[in-house]
CSV table of C-alpha atoms in Angstrom, one decimal:
chain,number,residue,atom,x,y,z
A,20,UNK,CA,-0.2,-0.2,0.2
A,21,UNK,CA,2.7,2.2,0.3
A,22,UNK,CA,4.0,2.1,-2.9
A,23,UNK,CA,0.4,2.2,-4.6
A,24,UNK,CA,0.7,5.7,-2.3
A,25,UNK,CA,3.5,6.7,-3.2
A,26,UNK,CA,2.9,6.3,-7.7
A,27,UNK,CA,-1.2,7.8,-6.2
A,28,UNK,CA,0.6,10.8,-5.1
A,29,UNK,CA,1.6,11.2,-8.9
A,30,UNK,CA,-0.7,10.6,-10.7
A,31,UNK,CA,-3.7,13.2,-12.5
A,32,UNK,CA,-5.5,14.9,-11.2
A,33,UNK,CA,-4.1,15.8,-8.8
A,34,UNK,CA,-6.7,16.0,-5.8
A,35,UNK,CA,-5.5,19.4,-4.7
A,36,UNK,CA,-8.5,20.2,-2.3
A,37,UNK,CA,-9.4,17.3,-0.7
A,38,UNK,CA,-5.3,18.0,0.4
A,39,UNK,CA,-6.2,21.5,1.9
A,40,UNK,CA,-9.1,21.0,3.8
A,41,UNK,CA,-7.2,18.0,5.3
A,42,UNK,CA,-4.4,19.8,6.1
A,43,UNK,CA,-6.6,22.4,7.7
A,44,UNK,CA,-8.0,19.3,10.0
A,45,UNK,CA,-5.5,17.2,10.7
A,46,UNK,CA,-2.9,21.4,11.6
A,47,UNK,CA,-5.8,22.6,13.4
A,48,UNK,CA,-6.6,19.6,15.8
A,49,UNK,CA,-2.5,19.0,16.3
A,50,UNK,CA,-1.4,22.4,17.0
A,51,UNK,CA,-2.5,23.5,20.4
A,52,UNK,CA,-1.4,19.5,21.6
A,53,UNK,CA,1.9,19.2,19.6
A,54,UNK,CA,2.7,23.4,21.5
A,55,UNK,CA,1.0,22.4,24.5
A,56,UNK,CA,3.4,18.9,25.0
A,57,UNK,CA,6.5,20.9,23.7
A,58,UNK,CA,7.2,23.0,27.0
A,59,UNK,CA,7.4,20.4,29.3
A,60,UNK,CA,9.3,17.7,26.9
A,61,UNK,CA,11.6,20.7,26.6
A,62,UNK,CA,11.1,21.4,30.3
A,63,UNK,CA,12.5,17.5,31.9
A,64,UNK,CA,14.9,17.2,29.1
A,65,UNK,CA,16.7,21.0,30.5
A,66,UNK,CA,16.8,20.1,34.3
A,67,UNK,CA,17.1,16.2,33.8
A,68,UNK,CA,20.5,17.3,31.5
A,69,UNK,CA,21.3,20.7,33.5
A,70,UNK,CA,21.2,17.8,37.0
A,71,UNK,CA,23.5,15.6,35.3
A,72,UNK,CA,26.6,18.1,33.3
A,73,UNK,CA,26.7,19.6,37.1
A,74,UNK,CA,26.7,16.5,39.0
A,75,UNK,CA,30.4,16.1,35.9
A,76,UNK,CA,31.6,20.0,35.5
A,77,UNK,CA,30.4,20.8,32.7
A,78,UNK,CA,27.8,23.0,32.9
A,79,UNK,CA,28.8,25.6,30.5
A,80,UNK,CA,27.0,22.6,27.2
A,81,UNK,CA,24.2,22.4,29.1
A,82,UNK,CA,22.6,24.5,26.8
A,83,UNK,CA,24.2,22.6,24.0
A,84,UNK,CA,23.0,19.4,25.1
A,85,UNK,CA,18.9,19.8,26.1
A,86,UNK,CA,18.4,22.3,22.3
A,87,UNK,CA,20.2,18.6,19.9
A,88,UNK,CA,18.0,16.7,22.7
A,89,UNK,CA,15.0,18.7,21.6
A,90,UNK,CA,15.4,19.1,18.2
A,91,UNK,CA,17.2,15.6,17.2
A,92,UNK,CA,14.8,13.3,19.6
A,93,UNK,CA,12.0,14.8,20.7
A,94,UNK,CA,10.5,17.3,18.7
A,95,UNK,CA,9.6,14.5,16.0
A,96,UNK,CA,9.0,12.2,18.4
A,97,UNK,CA,6.3,15.0,20.5
A,98,UNK,CA,5.0,16.1,16.8
A,99,UNK,CA,4.7,12.2,14.5
A,100,UNK,CA,2.3,11.5,18.8
A,101,UNK,CA,0.3,13.9,18.4
A,102,UNK,CA,-0.3,13.6,14.9
A,103,UNK,CA,-1.0,10.6,15.1
A,104,UNK,CA,-3.0,10.6,17.7
A,105,UNK,CA,-5.2,13.5,17.0
A,106,UNK,CA,-5.4,13.4,13.0
A,107,UNK,CA,-4.5,9.7,12.2
A,108,UNK,CA,-6.5,8.7,14.4
A,109,UNK,CA,-9.2,10.4,12.8
A,110,UNK,CA,-8.0,9.4,9.3
A,111,UNK,CA,-9.5,6.2,10.6
A,112,UNK,CA,-12.1,6.4,12.1
A,113,UNK,CA,-13.4,8.7,8.8
A,114,UNK,CA,-12.3,5.3,6.0
A,115,UNK,CA,-14.1,2.9,9.1
A,116,UNK,CA,-16.7,4.1,8.8
A,117,UNK,CA,-16.8,4.2,4.7
A,118,UNK,CA,-15.0,1.2,4.7
A,119,UNK,CA,-18.6,-0.5,7.0
A,120,UNK,CA,-20.5,1.5,5.0
A,121,UNK,CA,-20.3,-0.4,2.1
A,122,UNK,CA,-18.1,3.4,-0.1
A,123,UNK,CA,-15.4,1.9,-0.5
A,124,UNK,CA,-16.6,-1.5,-2.1
A,125,UNK,CA,-19.2,0.8,-4.5
A,126,UNK,CA,-15.8,3.7,-5.5
A,127,UNK,CA,-14.1,0.6,-7.2
A,128,UNK,CA,-17.5,-0.1,-8.6
A,129,UNK,CA,-17.5,2.6,-10.0
A,130,UNK,CA,-13.9,2.0,-11.4
A,131,UNK,CA,-12.5,4.6,-8.7
A,132,UNK,CA,-9.0,4.4,-6.7
A,133,UNK,CA,-9.7,5.2,-3.6
A,134,UNK,CA,-6.8,5.1,-2.7
A,135,UNK,CA,-6.0,7.9,-5.0
A,136,UNK,CA,-8.1,9.8,-4.5
A,137,UNK,CA,-9.1,9.1,-0.2
A,138,UNK,CA,-6.0,7.9,1.1
A,139,UNK,CA,-3.3,9.5,-0.8
A,140,UNK,CA,-4.7,13.4,-0.3
A,141,UNK,CA,-4.6,12.8,3.6
A,142,UNK,CA,-1.5,10.9,3.9
A,143,UNK,CA,0.6,14.1,2.0
A,144,UNK,CA,-1.7,15.6,4.6
A,145,UNK,CA,-0.1,13.9,7.1
A,146,UNK,CA,3.2,14.4,6.2
A,147,UNK,CA,2.7,18.1,5.4
A,148,UNK,CA,1.9,19.0,9.4
A,149,UNK,CA,4.5,16.6,10.9
A,150,UNK,CA,7.4,18.6,9.0
A,151,UNK,CA,6.4,21.3,9.8
A,152,UNK,CA,4.9,21.4,13.8
A,153,UNK,CA,8.2,20.0,14.0
A,154,UNK,CA,10.4,23.2,13.6
A,155,UNK,CA,6.9,25.0,15.4
A,156,UNK,CA,8.1,22.1,18.6
A,157,UNK,CA,11.6,22.8,18.5
A,158,UNK,CA,11.1,26.5,18.9
A,159,UNK,CA,8.2,26.1,21.6
A,160,UNK,CA,10.4,23.1,23.0
A,161,UNK,CA,14.7,25.1,22.8
A,162,UNK,CA,12.4,28.3,24.4
A,163,UNK,CA,10.7,26.4,27.6
A,164,UNK,CA,14.7,24.5,27.8
A,165,UNK,CA,16.1,28.6,28.1
A,166,UNK,CA,13.9,29.6,30.2
A,167,UNK,CA,13.9,26.8,32.7
A,168,UNK,CA,18.3,26.3,32.6
A,169,UNK,CA,18.3,30.6,32.9
A,170,UNK,CA,15.7,30.9,36.1
A,171,UNK,CA,14.7,27.4,37.3
A,172,UNK,CA,18.6,26.6,37.4
A,173,UNK,CA,20.4,29.8,37.6
A,174,UNK,CA,21.8,29.1,34.1
A,175,UNK,CA,23.4,32.5,32.3
A,176,UNK,CA,22.1,32.8,28.7
A,177,UNK,CA,25.6,33.5,27.4
A,178,UNK,CA,26.2,30.0,27.7
A,179,UNK,CA,23.8,28.5,27.1
A,180,UNK,CA,23.7,30.3,22.7
A,181,UNK,CA,27.3,29.8,23.1
A,182,UNK,CA,27.3,26.3,23.3
A,183,UNK,CA,24.8,25.4,20.9
A,184,UNK,CA,26.4,27.3,17.8
A,185,UNK,CA,29.7,25.8,19.2
A,186,UNK,CA,28.7,21.9,19.1
A,187,UNK,CA,25.3,22.1,16.6
A,188,UNK,CA,25.5,21.7,13.6
A,189,UNK,CA,23.1,22.2,10.5
A,190,UNK,CA,22.6,18.1,9.4
A,191,UNK,CA,21.2,18.2,12.4
A,192,UNK,CA,18.1,20.5,11.3
A,193,UNK,CA,18.2,18.4,7.8
A,194,UNK,CA,17.5,15.2,10.3
A,195,UNK,CA,14.9,15.7,12.6
A,196,UNK,CA,12.7,17.7,9.5
A,197,UNK,CA,13.5,14.5,7.2
A,198,UNK,CA,12.2,12.4,10.5
A,199,UNK,CA,9.5,14.5,10.6
A,200,UNK,CA,8.5,13.7,7.0
A,201,UNK,CA,9.3,9.3,7.3
A,202,UNK,CA,7.5,9.8,10.7
A,203,UNK,CA,3.7,11.7,9.4
A,204,UNK,CA,4.1,10.1,6.3
A,205,UNK,CA,3.3,5.9,8.3
A,206,UNK,CA,1.3,8.2,10.5
A,207,UNK,CA,-1.4,8.9,8.2
A,208,UNK,CA,-0.3,5.4,6.2
A,209,UNK,CA,-1.3,3.3,8.8
A,210,UNK,CA,-4.4,5.2,9.6
A,211,UNK,CA,-5.7,4.5,6.9
A,212,UNK,CA,-5.0,0.7,6.1
A,213,UNK,CA,-6.1,0.0,9.1
A,214,UNK,CA,-9.8,2.1,8.3
A,215,UNK,CA,-10.0,0.5,5.1
A,216,UNK,CA,-9.6,-3.2,7.1
A,217,UNK,CA,-12.1,-3.4,9.7
A,218,UNK,CA,-13.3,-6.7,11.0
A,219,UNK,CA,-16.9,-7.0,12.5
A,220,UNK,CA,-18.8,-4.2,12.2
A,221,UNK,CA,-18.9,-0.2,14.0
A,222,UNK,CA,-16.9,-2.7,17.3
A,223,UNK,CA,-14.5,-3.2,14.6
A,224,UNK,CA,-14.3,0.2,13.3
A,225,UNK,CA,-13.6,1.7,17.0
A,226,UNK,CA,-10.8,-1.8,17.3
A,227,UNK,CA,-8.9,-0.1,14.5
A,228,UNK,CA,-9.0,2.9,15.5
A,229,UNK,CA,-7.0,1.7,18.8
A,230,UNK,CA,-4.9,-0.5,16.6
A,231,UNK,CA,-3.5,2.5,14.0
A,232,UNK,CA,-2.1,4.4,17.4
A,233,UNK,CA,-0.9,1.7,18.7
A,234,UNK,CA,1.5,1.1,16.2
A,235,UNK,CA,2.5,3.7,14.3
A,236,UNK,CA,3.5,4.6,17.9
A,237,UNK,CA,5.7,0.7,18.4
A,238,UNK,CA,7.0,1.8,14.2
A,239,UNK,CA,8.0,4.9,15.3
A,240,UNK,CA,10.5,3.8,18.0
A,241,UNK,CA,12.0,2.2,15.9
A,242,UNK,CA,11.9,4.0,12.4
A,243,UNK,CA,14.2,6.9,14.7
A,244,UNK,CA,16.2,4.2,16.1
A,245,UNK,CA,17.7,2.9,13.1
A,246,UNK,CA,17.4,6.4,11.6
A,247,UNK,CA,19.0,7.8,14.4
A,248,UNK,CA,21.2,4.5,14.3
A,249,UNK,CA,22.5,5.7,10.9
A,250,UNK,CA,22.5,9.3,11.4
A,251,UNK,CA,25.9,9.3,14.1
A,252,UNK,CA,27.9,7.1,12.1
A,253,UNK,CA,27.5,9.4,8.7
A,254,UNK,CA,27.6,12.7,10.0
A,255,UNK,CA,30.0,13.5,13.1
A,256,UNK,CA,29.7,15.5,15.0
A,257,UNK,CA,30.8,18.5,15.6
A,258,UNK,CA,34.4,19.4,16.0
A,259,UNK,CA,35.1,15.4,16.8
């Protein structure tokens, strides 16, 4: 199905109106939860790393460590968790209800591809929302970490910013965006796949919604581990 979705992205006619409508819906239900989750994520990471760096006498590197963790790991994960939990579950429920009402079968009988007409716009929308939300979550998480480091832990703004600029590099941002794109694609794809394959009537729709969220979370952490290992092998740390 993933190959069919990728091929459907280049087929005409392009479902522009449906893509915009799905993008707006997923973004509207994901922006506020993502921002609210990003603040404690950045704060907890900064507080924990601040305590650790203080124990080993490396207080000046707290800013770099916390910001790199937020950008590389926390932001893509938080973004995808919110997109899958809010937008993905809605996509799965919508397609599941269409399936049990036999709308999907009727489309196939009429020669209309459900993949091209329904799945592709939703996957594109989920991917785009994840990529854009990742930037917002990164900014909010870094600002939250900066606030807690300077206010709560009595850190200095200069040390926070200078350590970040000394150790961070542009590929750190690129890998975070690549993760967000891939995770958003997986969230939309899993939600659509489970939504098109419910079993047991209305109860089955509720079951596949829960399954889609759980499966997305499992895939998310596995793919994140693989990408992180490959990235750390290919791109050397700055100053190494």
